[in-house]
Amino acid sequence: MGLWGDTYKKIADKIVNHLKTGNGKDFNDTIELSTLMLSQQSFKLLIKEISTAFRQKMAISTYDFTLIHSLKENQKKRSDLKNFPFGISYNDSTALKVLVGGVQQLDVILKDIHYQFNKLHHRNDFKYRAEFEITIYDQFGINESDISNASFTASLGMQGLIAFWILQRQRGYKPFRTAFKFNHIINDKF
């Protein structure tokens, strides 16, 4: 980890300490790791897909905000946007690939929506602001296929994978999920 500087070594140390003491509970990521995630092309593409899907949902519902509000209140604020496939791509940071690896779950939650209706020059103008919470989960655990079917990038860290497998399978350390939470706001009009 020294190749990427002290920041990523500190993140790696926090993850290892959580493995030792967390007893399988979720690890809420550090600000440094979230910042790294936000700067990656794959995350920017994910945000674009979520924004596009929400705009399409708004159009399909003919901008019926009561439907959106009932969705927000009756479904524990979970949006019915599909779970988007998301993964760390080849072009993303090597440090991120080492610290996160893969992504197993993505939740998109509509937290709130504000809208404004204006009558301007004989036409209607609607504006809205939708606030989302996006959570990305990485299962931090090793199974046999992670070692036997390791990608080229993963094979570069094979000693670490094997050490982690031993800790998890022979020494009783429990795997856990890392949760990355982000807020996203869509401002739009129609």
PDB file of C-alpha atoms in Angstrom:
ATOM      1  CA  MET A   1       0.000   0.000   0.000  1.00  0.00           C
ATOM      2  CA  GLY A   2       3.007   2.273   0.364  1.00  0.00           C
ATOM      3  CA  LEU A   3       2.873   2.835  -3.395  1.00  0.00           C
ATOM      4  CA  TRP A   4      -0.176   5.101  -2.938  1.00  0.00           C
ATOM      5  CA  GLY A   5       0.985   7.035   0.103  1.00  0.00           C
ATOM      6  CA  ASP A   6       0.080   7.280   3.755  1.00  0.00           C
ATOM      7  CA  THR A   7      -3.602   8.057   3.152  1.00  0.00           C
ATOM      8  CA  TYR A   8      -4.341   4.663   1.609  1.00  0.00           C
ATOM      9  CA  LYS A   9      -2.177   2.862   4.146  1.00  0.00           C
ATOM     10  CA  LYS A  10      -4.295   4.484   6.894  1.00  0.00           C
ATOM     11  CA  ILE A  11      -7.484   3.346   5.140  1.00  0.00           C
ATOM     12  CA  ALA A  12      -6.103  -0.186   4.764  1.00  0.00           C
ATOM     13  CA  ASP A  13      -5.135  -0.195   8.459  1.00  0.00           C
ATOM     14  CA  LYS A  14      -8.685   0.844   9.429  1.00  0.00           C
ATOM     15  CA  ILE A  15     -10.142  -1.966   7.310  1.00  0.00           C
ATOM     16  CA  VAL A  16      -7.781  -4.552   8.839  1.00  0.00           C
ATOM     17  CA  ASN A  17      -8.554  -3.278  12.353  1.00  0.00           C
ATOM     18  CA  HIS A  18     -12.264  -3.585  11.595  1.00  0.00           C
ATOM     19  CA  LEU A  19     -11.701  -7.161  10.445  1.00  0.00           C
ATOM     20  CA  LYS A  20     -10.028  -7.856  13.792  1.00  0.00           C
ATOM     21  CA  THR A  21     -12.565  -6.118  16.027  1.00  0.00           C
ATOM     22  CA  GLY A  22     -15.809  -5.614  14.074  1.00  0.00           C
ATOM     23  CA  ASN A  23     -17.109  -9.168  14.465  1.00  0.00           C
ATOM     24  CA  GLY A  24     -18.789  -9.066  11.041  1.00  0.00           C
ATOM     25  CA  LYS A  25     -20.587  -5.714  11.479  1.00  0.00           C
ATOM     26  CA  ASP A  26     -20.741  -3.274   8.552  1.00  0.00           C
ATOM     27  CA  PHE A  27     -17.777  -0.940   8.179  1.00  0.00           C
ATOM     28  CA  ASN A  28     -18.776   2.608   7.309  1.00  0.00           C
ATOM     29  CA  ASP A  29     -16.072   3.909   5.075  1.00  0.00           C
ATOM     30  CA  THR A  30     -13.722   6.754   5.709  1.00  0.00           C
ATOM     31  CA  ILE A  31     -13.946  10.175   4.076  1.00  0.00           C
ATOM     32  CA  GLU A  32     -10.761   9.435   2.156  1.00  0.00           C
ATOM     33  CA  LEU A  33     -12.182   6.289   0.606  1.00  0.00           C
ATOM     34  CA  SER A  34     -15.460   8.013  -0.328  1.00  0.00           C
ATOM     35  CA  THR A  35     -13.492  10.827  -1.938  1.00  0.00           C
ATOM     36  CA  LEU A  36     -11.537   8.289  -3.970  1.00  0.00           C
ATOM     37  CA  MET A  37     -14.788   6.571  -5.020  1.00  0.00           C
ATOM     38  CA  LEU A  38     -16.416   9.883  -6.050  1.00  0.00           C
ATOM     39  CA  SER A  39     -13.514  10.757  -8.335  1.00  0.00           C
ATOM     40  CA  GLN A  40     -13.712   7.549 -10.403  1.00  0.00           C
ATOM     41  CA  GLN A  41     -15.222   7.390 -13.875  1.00  0.00           C
ATOM     42  CA  SER A  42     -17.345   4.341 -13.006  1.00  0.00           C
ATOM     43  CA  PHE A  43     -19.036   6.255 -10.156  1.00  0.00           C
ATOM     44  CA  LYS A  44     -19.674   9.276 -12.370  1.00  0.00           C
ATOM     45  CA  LEU A  45     -21.336   6.989 -14.934  1.00  0.00           C
ATOM     46  CA  LEU A  46     -23.457   5.421 -12.188  1.00  0.00           C
ATOM     47  CA  ILE A  47     -24.707   8.854 -11.069  1.00  0.00           C
ATOM     48  CA  LYS A  48     -25.572   9.683 -14.671  1.00  0.00           C
ATOM     49  CA  GLU A  49     -27.569   6.416 -15.015  1.00  0.00           C
ATOM     50  CA  ILE A  50     -29.469   7.062 -11.771  1.00  0.00           C
ATOM     51  CA  SER A  51     -30.303  10.623 -12.850  1.00  0.00           C
ATOM     52  CA  THR A  52     -31.506   9.442 -16.265  1.00  0.00           C
ATOM     53  CA  ALA A  53     -33.640   6.666 -14.747  1.00  0.00           C
ATOM     54  CA  PHE A  54     -35.272   9.098 -12.307  1.00  0.00           C
ATOM     55  CA  ARG A  55     -36.041  11.598 -15.066  1.00  0.00           C
ATOM     56  CA  GLN A  56     -37.627   8.768 -17.080  1.00  0.00           C
ATOM     57  CA  LYS A  57     -39.649   7.713 -14.040  1.00  0.00           C
ATOM     58  CA  MET A  58     -40.869  11.276 -13.637  1.00  0.00           C
ATOM     59  CA  ALA A  59     -41.923  11.405 -17.294  1.00  0.00           C
ATOM     60  CA  ILE A  60     -43.716   8.031 -17.110  1.00  0.00           C
ATOM     61  CA  SER A  61     -45.669   9.208 -14.047  1.00  0.00           C
ATOM     62  CA  THR A  62     -46.513  12.369 -16.012  1.00  0.00           C
ATOM     63  CA  TYR A  63     -44.797  14.311 -13.279  1.00  0.00           C
ATOM     64  CA  ASP A  64     -47.406  13.299 -10.697  1.00  0.00           C
ATOM     65  CA  PHE A  65     -45.579  14.362  -7.543  1.00  0.00           C
ATOM     66  CA  THR A  66     -48.230  12.771  -5.325  1.00  0.00           C
ATOM     67  CA  LEU A  67     -47.124   9.408  -6.696  1.00  0.00           C
ATOM     68  CA  ILE A  68     -43.536  10.243  -5.852  1.00  0.00           C
ATOM     69  CA  HIS A  69     -44.491  11.365  -2.326  1.00  0.00           C
ATOM     70  CA  SER A  70     -46.533   8.222  -1.668  1.00  0.00           C
ATOM     71  CA  LEU A  71     -43.657   6.146  -2.961  1.00  0.00           C
ATOM     72  CA  LYS A  72     -41.320   7.942  -0.579  1.00  0.00           C
ATOM     73  CA  GLU A  73     -43.582   7.604   2.473  1.00  0.00           C
ATOM     74  CA  ASN A  74     -45.073   4.137   1.949  1.00  0.00           C
ATOM     75  CA  GLN A  75     -41.948   2.272   0.979  1.00  0.00           C
ATOM     76  CA  LYS A  76     -39.717   3.402   3.830  1.00  0.00           C
ATOM     77  CA  LYS A  77     -38.255   6.012   1.518  1.00  0.00           C
ATOM     78  CA  ARG A  78     -36.795   3.347  -0.770  1.00  0.00           C
ATOM     79  CA  SER A  79     -37.206   4.327  -4.386  1.00  0.00           C
ATOM     80  CA  ASP A  80     -38.326   1.758  -6.895  1.00  0.00           C
ATOM     81  CA  LEU A  81     -35.472   2.651  -9.192  1.00  0.00           C
ATOM     82  CA  LYS A  82     -33.772  -0.538 -10.254  1.00  0.00           C
ATOM     83  CA  ASN A  83     -30.545  -1.556  -8.582  1.00  0.00           C
ATOM     84  CA  PHE A  84     -27.927  -0.590 -11.098  1.00  0.00           C
ATOM     85  CA  PRO A  85     -25.057  -2.888 -11.903  1.00  0.00           C
ATOM     86  CA  PHE A  86     -21.949  -1.150 -10.672  1.00  0.00           C
ATOM     87  CA  GLY A  87     -18.391  -2.265 -10.356  1.00  0.00           C
ATOM     88  CA  ILE A  88     -14.919  -0.911 -10.132  1.00  0.00           C
ATOM     89  CA  SER A  89     -13.737  -0.665 -13.728  1.00  0.00           C
ATOM     90  CA  TYR A  90     -10.377  -1.349 -15.307  1.00  0.00           C
ATOM     91  CA  ASN A  91      -9.765   2.391 -15.679  1.00  0.00           C
ATOM     92  CA  ASP A  92     -10.403   3.185 -12.010  1.00  0.00           C
ATOM     93  CA  SER A  93      -7.708   3.700  -9.405  1.00  0.00           C
ATOM     94  CA  THR A  94      -5.568   0.681  -8.528  1.00  0.00           C
ATOM     95  CA  ALA A  95      -5.804   1.712  -4.861  1.00  0.00           C
ATOM     96  CA  LEU A  96      -9.599   1.557  -5.084  1.00  0.00           C
ATOM     97  CA  LYS A  97      -9.447  -1.885  -6.697  1.00  0.00           C
ATOM     98  CA  VAL A  98      -7.305  -3.126  -3.831  1.00  0.00           C
ATOM     99  CA  LEU A  99      -9.357  -1.522  -1.054  1.00  0.00           C
ATOM    100  CA  VAL A 100     -12.801  -2.261  -2.477  1.00  0.00           C
ATOM    101  CA  GLY A 101     -12.423  -4.910  -5.146  1.00  0.00           C
ATOM    102  CA  GLY A 102     -16.011  -5.504  -6.167  1.00  0.00           C
ATOM    103  CA  VAL A 103     -19.480  -4.239  -5.368  1.00  0.00           C
ATOM    104  CA  GLN A 104     -22.270  -6.606  -4.373  1.00  0.00           C
ATOM    105  CA  GLN A 105     -25.195  -4.287  -3.585  1.00  0.00           C
ATOM    106  CA  LEU A 106     -26.396  -0.833  -4.511  1.00  0.00           C
ATOM    107  CA  ASP A 107     -29.323   0.968  -2.846  1.00  0.00           C
ATOM    108  CA  VAL A 108     -30.851   4.158  -4.243  1.00  0.00           C
ATOM    109  CA  ILE A 109     -33.170   5.872  -1.766  1.00  0.00           C
ATOM    110  CA  LEU A 110     -35.297   8.925  -2.546  1.00  0.00           C
ATOM    111  CA  LYS A 111     -34.970  11.048   0.598  1.00  0.00           C
ATOM    112  CA  ASP A 112     -37.012  14.073  -0.405  1.00  0.00           C
ATOM    113  CA  ILE A 113     -38.449  15.958  -3.327  1.00  0.00           C
ATOM    114  CA  HIS A 114     -39.325  19.655  -3.583  1.00  0.00           C
ATOM    115  CA  TYR A 115     -41.179  21.157  -6.500  1.00  0.00           C
ATOM    116  CA  GLN A 116     -42.306  24.549  -7.697  1.00  0.00           C
ATOM    117  CA  PHE A 117     -44.997  25.481 -10.216  1.00  0.00           C
ATOM    118  CA  ASN A 118     -44.845  28.806 -12.031  1.00  0.00           C
ATOM    119  CA  LYS A 119     -47.201  30.255 -14.626  1.00  0.00           C
ATOM    120  CA  LEU A 120     -44.952  32.197 -16.978  1.00  0.00           C
ATOM    121  CA  HIS A 121     -45.953  33.902 -20.222  1.00  0.00           C
ATOM    122  CA  HIS A 122     -48.951  31.641 -20.857  1.00  0.00           C
ATOM    123  CA  ARG A 123     -47.023  28.458 -20.253  1.00  0.00           C
ATOM    124  CA  ASN A 124     -46.474  26.268 -17.231  1.00  0.00           C
ATOM    125  CA  ASP A 125     -43.053  25.855 -15.708  1.00  0.00           C
ATOM    126  CA  PHE A 126     -42.347  23.069 -13.202  1.00  0.00           C
ATOM    127  CA  LYS A 127     -39.075  22.770 -11.359  1.00  0.00           C
ATOM    128  CA  TYR A 128     -38.095  20.060  -8.930  1.00  0.00           C
ATOM    129  CA  ARG A 129     -35.211  19.113  -6.702  1.00  0.00           C
ATOM    130  CA  ALA A 130     -34.881  15.429  -5.783  1.00  0.00           C
ATOM    131  CA  GLU A 131     -32.517  14.335  -3.017  1.00  0.00           C
ATOM    132  CA  PHE A 132     -31.137  10.795  -3.021  1.00  0.00           C
ATOM    133  CA  GLU A 133     -29.013   8.701  -0.724  1.00  0.00           C
ATOM    134  CA  ILE A 134     -26.900   6.183  -2.605  1.00  0.00           C
ATOM    135  CA  THR A 135     -25.269   3.326  -0.701  1.00  0.00           C
ATOM    136  CA  ILE A 136     -22.754   0.987  -2.295  1.00  0.00           C
ATOM    137  CA  TYR A 137     -21.840  -2.219  -0.441  1.00  0.00           C
ATOM    138  CA  ASP A 138     -18.681  -4.263  -0.834  1.00  0.00           C
ATOM    139  CA  GLN A 139     -18.566  -7.694   0.797  1.00  0.00           C
ATOM    140  CA  PHE A 140     -15.133  -7.796   2.407  1.00  0.00           C
ATOM    141  CA  GLY A 141     -14.501 -11.515   2.526  1.00  0.00           C
ATOM    142  CA  ILE A 142     -12.516 -14.136   0.651  1.00  0.00           C
ATOM    143  CA  ASN A 143     -13.655 -17.465  -0.728  1.00  0.00           C
ATOM    144  CA  GLU A 144     -11.767 -20.104  -2.660  1.00  0.00           C
ATOM    145  CA  SER A 145     -12.733 -18.718  -6.063  1.00  0.00           C
ATOM    146  CA  ASP A 146     -11.205 -15.340  -5.173  1.00  0.00           C
ATOM    147  CA  ILE A 147      -7.870 -17.152  -5.064  1.00  0.00           C
ATOM    148  CA  SER A 148      -8.311 -19.840  -7.724  1.00  0.00           C
ATOM    149  CA  ASN A 149      -9.997 -17.518 -10.275  1.00  0.00           C
ATOM    150  CA  ALA A 150      -8.141 -14.315  -9.398  1.00  0.00           C
ATOM    151  CA  SER A 151      -7.972 -11.677 -12.098  1.00  0.00           C
ATOM    152  CA  PHE A 152      -4.582 -10.396 -13.183  1.00  0.00           C
ATOM    153  CA  THR A 153      -4.961  -7.335 -10.948  1.00  0.00           C
ATOM    154  CA  ALA A 154      -6.011  -9.471  -7.961  1.00  0.00           C
ATOM    155  CA  SER A 155      -3.158 -11.914  -8.577  1.00  0.00           C
ATOM    156  CA  LEU A 156      -0.692  -9.073  -8.022  1.00  0.00           C
ATOM    157  CA  GLY A 157      -1.816  -9.094  -4.394  1.00  0.00           C
ATOM    158  CA  MET A 158      -2.023 -12.875  -4.053  1.00  0.00           C
ATOM    159  CA  GLN A 159      -0.003 -12.943  -0.823  1.00  0.00           C
ATOM    160  CA  GLY A 160      -2.518 -10.590   0.759  1.00  0.00           C
ATOM    161  CA  LEU A 161      -5.477 -12.630  -0.528  1.00  0.00           C
ATOM    162  CA  ILE A 162      -4.026 -15.835   0.898  1.00  0.00           C
ATOM    163  CA  ALA A 163      -3.253 -14.152   4.241  1.00  0.00           C
ATOM    164  CA  PHE A 164      -6.806 -12.816   4.378  1.00  0.00           C
ATOM    165  CA  TRP A 165      -8.241 -16.244   3.509  1.00  0.00           C
ATOM    166  CA  ILE A 166      -6.259 -17.757   6.397  1.00  0.00           C
ATOM    167  CA  LEU A 167      -7.477 -15.062   8.807  1.00  0.00           C
ATOM    168  CA  GLN A 168     -11.096 -15.612   7.753  1.00  0.00           C
ATOM    169  CA  ARG A 169     -11.176 -19.399   7.303  1.00  0.00           C
ATOM    170  CA  GLN A 170      -8.672 -20.631   9.871  1.00  0.00           C
ATOM    171  CA  ARG A 171      -8.426 -17.895  12.503  1.00  0.00           C
ATOM    172  CA  GLY A 172     -12.111 -17.025  12.867  1.00  0.00           C
ATOM    173  CA  TYR A 173     -12.182 -13.400  11.680  1.00  0.00           C
ATOM    174  CA  LYS A 174     -15.634 -12.646  10.279  1.00  0.00           C
ATOM    175  CA  PRO A 175     -16.145 -11.095   6.833  1.00  0.00           C
ATOM    176  CA  PHE A 176     -18.067  -7.824   6.723  1.00  0.00           C
ATOM    177  CA  ARG A 177     -19.571  -5.326   4.316  1.00  0.00           C
ATOM    178  CA  THR A 178     -18.102  -1.914   3.646  1.00  0.00           C
ATOM    179  CA  ALA A 179     -20.861   0.663   3.153  1.00  0.00           C
ATOM    180  CA  PHE A 180     -20.216   3.775   1.062  1.00  0.00           C
ATOM    181  CA  LYS A 181     -22.947   6.412   1.454  1.00  0.00           C
ATOM    182  CA  PHE A 182     -23.304   9.367  -0.871  1.00  0.00           C
ATOM    183  CA  ASN A 183     -25.903  12.065  -1.337  1.00  0.00           C
ATOM    184  CA  HIS A 184     -26.964  13.130  -4.811  1.00  0.00           C
ATOM    185  CA  ILE A 185     -29.290  15.946  -5.863  1.00  0.00           C
ATOM    186  CA  ILE A 186     -31.112  16.264  -9.181  1.00  0.00           C
ATOM    187  CA  ASN A 187     -32.369  19.715 -10.147  1.00  0.00           C
ATOM    188  CA  ASP A 188     -34.583  19.597 -13.212  1.00  0.00           C
ATOM    189  CA  LYS A 189     -37.511  21.272 -14.921  1.00  0.00           C
ATOM    190  CA  PHE A 190     -40.151  20.336 -17.441  1.00  0.00           C
TER     191      PHE A 190
END
